[in-house]
Coordinates of C-alpha atoms in Angstrom, one line a residue:
M1 CA 117.8 129.8 155.3
Q2 CA 119.6 131.9 158.1
G3 CA 119.5 128.6 160.0
R4 CA 120.9 126.5 157.2
K5 CA 123.9 129.0 156.7
K6 CA 124.7 129.0 160.5
K7 CA 124.5 125.1 160.3
I8 CA 127.3 125.2 157.6
A9 CA 129.5 127.4 159.1
F10 CA 129.5 125.3 162.1
I11 CA 130.4 122.5 160.3
G12 CA 133.2 124.4 158.3
I13 CA 134.2 125.6 161.5
I14 CA 134.6 122.0 163.0
T15 CA 136.2 120.6 160.1
V16 CA 138.9 123.0 160.2
L17 CA 139.6 122.5 163.9
L18 CA 139.5 118.6 163.3
L19 CA 141.8 119.0 160.1
G20 CA 144.3 121.5 162.2
M21 CA 144.0 119.1 165.4
L22 CA 145.0 116.1 162.9
G23 CA 148.0 118.0 160.9
S24 CA 149.5 118.7 164.6
G25 CA 149.2 115.0 165.8
I26 CA 150.6 113.9 162.2
T27 CA 153.5 116.5 162.9
V28 CA 154.2 115.0 166.4
Y29 CA 154.5 111.7 165.2
I30 CA 156.7 112.6 162.5
K31 CA 158.8 114.4 165.2
R32 CA 158.8 111.5 167.4
R33 CA 159.8 109.0 164.5
I34 CA 163.0 111.0 163.5
D35 CA 163.9 111.7 167.6
S36 CA 163.1 108.6 169.3
R37 CA 162.9 104.7 168.4
M38 CA 161.5 101.8 169.9
V39 CA 164.5 99.5 171.2
C40 CA 164.0 96.2 172.9
G41 CA 160.4 97.2 174.1
L42 CA 161.1 101.0 175.4
V43 CA 160.8 104.2 173.6
T44 CA 164.7 105.7 173.4
D45 CA 166.1 109.0 172.5
Y46 CA 167.5 108.7 169.1
T47 CA 170.2 110.4 166.8
Y48 CA 170.7 109.3 163.1
Y49 CA 174.4 108.9 162.3
D50 CA 175.3 108.0 158.6
R51 CA 177.2 104.8 159.2
K52 CA 176.7 101.1 158.6
L53 CA 177.6 99.2 161.4
T54 CA 177.3 95.2 162.1
A55 CA 177.1 93.2 165.5
E56 CA 180.6 91.7 164.1
D57 CA 182.0 95.6 164.9
F58 CA 181.1 94.7 168.9
L59 CA 183.2 91.7 168.5
Q60 CA 186.3 93.7 168.9
F61 CA 185.5 95.1 172.4
D62 CA 185.8 92.9 175.8
Y63 CA 185.8 93.4 179.4
N64 CA 188.7 95.7 179.4
T65 CA 187.3 98.2 176.5
T66 CA 186.6 101.6 178.1
Y67 CA 183.6 103.5 177.2
E68 CA 186.0 106.5 175.4
E69 CA 187.6 103.5 172.9
M70 CA 184.1 102.4 172.3
I71 CA 183.5 106.0 171.0
E72 CA 186.9 106.5 169.3
C73 CA 186.0 103.0 167.3
L74 CA 182.6 104.0 166.4
G75 CA 181.4 107.2 167.4
E76 CA 178.6 108.6 169.3
E77 CA 175.8 106.2 170.3
N78 CA 172.7 106.6 168.8
G79 CA 170.9 107.2 172.2
R80 CA 170.3 105.8 175.2
W81 CA 168.4 102.6 176.4
G82 CA 167.1 101.8 179.9
Y83 CA 165.2 103.3 183.0
G84 CA 167.6 104.8 185.9
A85 CA 170.9 103.8 184.7
A86 CA 170.9 104.4 180.5
Y87 CA 172.7 102.3 178.5
P88 CA 174.3 103.5 175.3
Y89 CA 172.9 101.8 172.3
Y90 CA 174.2 101.9 168.2
E91 CA 171.9 101.2 165.4
L92 CA 172.9 98.0 163.4
C93 CA 171.9 97.3 160.1
G94 CA 169.2 95.4 159.6
G95 CA 166.7 96.8 162.1
K96 CA 168.8 95.4 165.4
Y97 CA 170.7 97.3 168.1
A98 CA 173.5 96.9 170.6
I99 CA 173.0 98.0 173.7
C100 CA 176.1 98.3 175.7
N101 CA 176.7 98.4 179.5
C102 CA 179.2 100.6 179.4
W103 CA 179.4 104.5 181.1
A104 CA 181.8 107.5 180.4
G105 CA 185.1 106.8 182.6
S106 CA 184.3 103.3 183.1
R107 CA 185.1 99.2 181.3
M108 CA 182.7 97.6 179.6
R109 CA 180.4 94.9 181.5
A110 CA 177.9 93.4 178.5
I111 CA 176.7 94.1 175.0
A112 CA 173.4 92.5 173.9
I113 CA 171.6 92.3 170.3
V114 CA 168.4 93.2 170.5
D115 CA 165.6 94.5 168.0
R116 CA 162.5 96.6 168.6
K117 CA 161.3 94.1 171.0
K118 CA 163.0 91.8 172.6
K119 CA 166.9 90.3 173.2
L120 CA 168.3 88.5 170.5
Y121 CA 171.8 87.1 171.6
V122 CA 174.1 88.5 174.1
L123 CA 178.0 88.9 172.5
L124 CA 179.4 90.1 176.0
K125 CA 178.0 88.7 179.1
A126 CA 178.2 90.5 182.4
E127 CA 180.7 89.2 184.6
E128 CA 179.3 88.3 188.0
F129 CA 180.5 90.7 191.2
E130 CA 182.3 88.8 193.7
D131 CA 181.7 90.3 197.5

């Protein structure tokens, strides 16, 4: 009888520990889904803004558009995409994103429309540098 009580207590403790780990894992997953997004194959930081942008909203930008003008027109970016030099990206309707090759104090170099996994098309192609 004593052995059986110990076994039941042991199973109960293991169950509580497993449920605790599962619960914390779910919490981390939910927090990650809120604070990050998969954009063109990379996990990126993410901030939600209540707005409805489309690719057409980016047609107004050209090579003379500054980062500051882009922010003035669209608001803050949802996050940064890339390794090393991280480019601002905006969440679009329909699960797409606009990645803008433009940093603070500089002019627009390119705009790509992407989904979670790949580049869909380019709105503004990067100009070639002349030596």
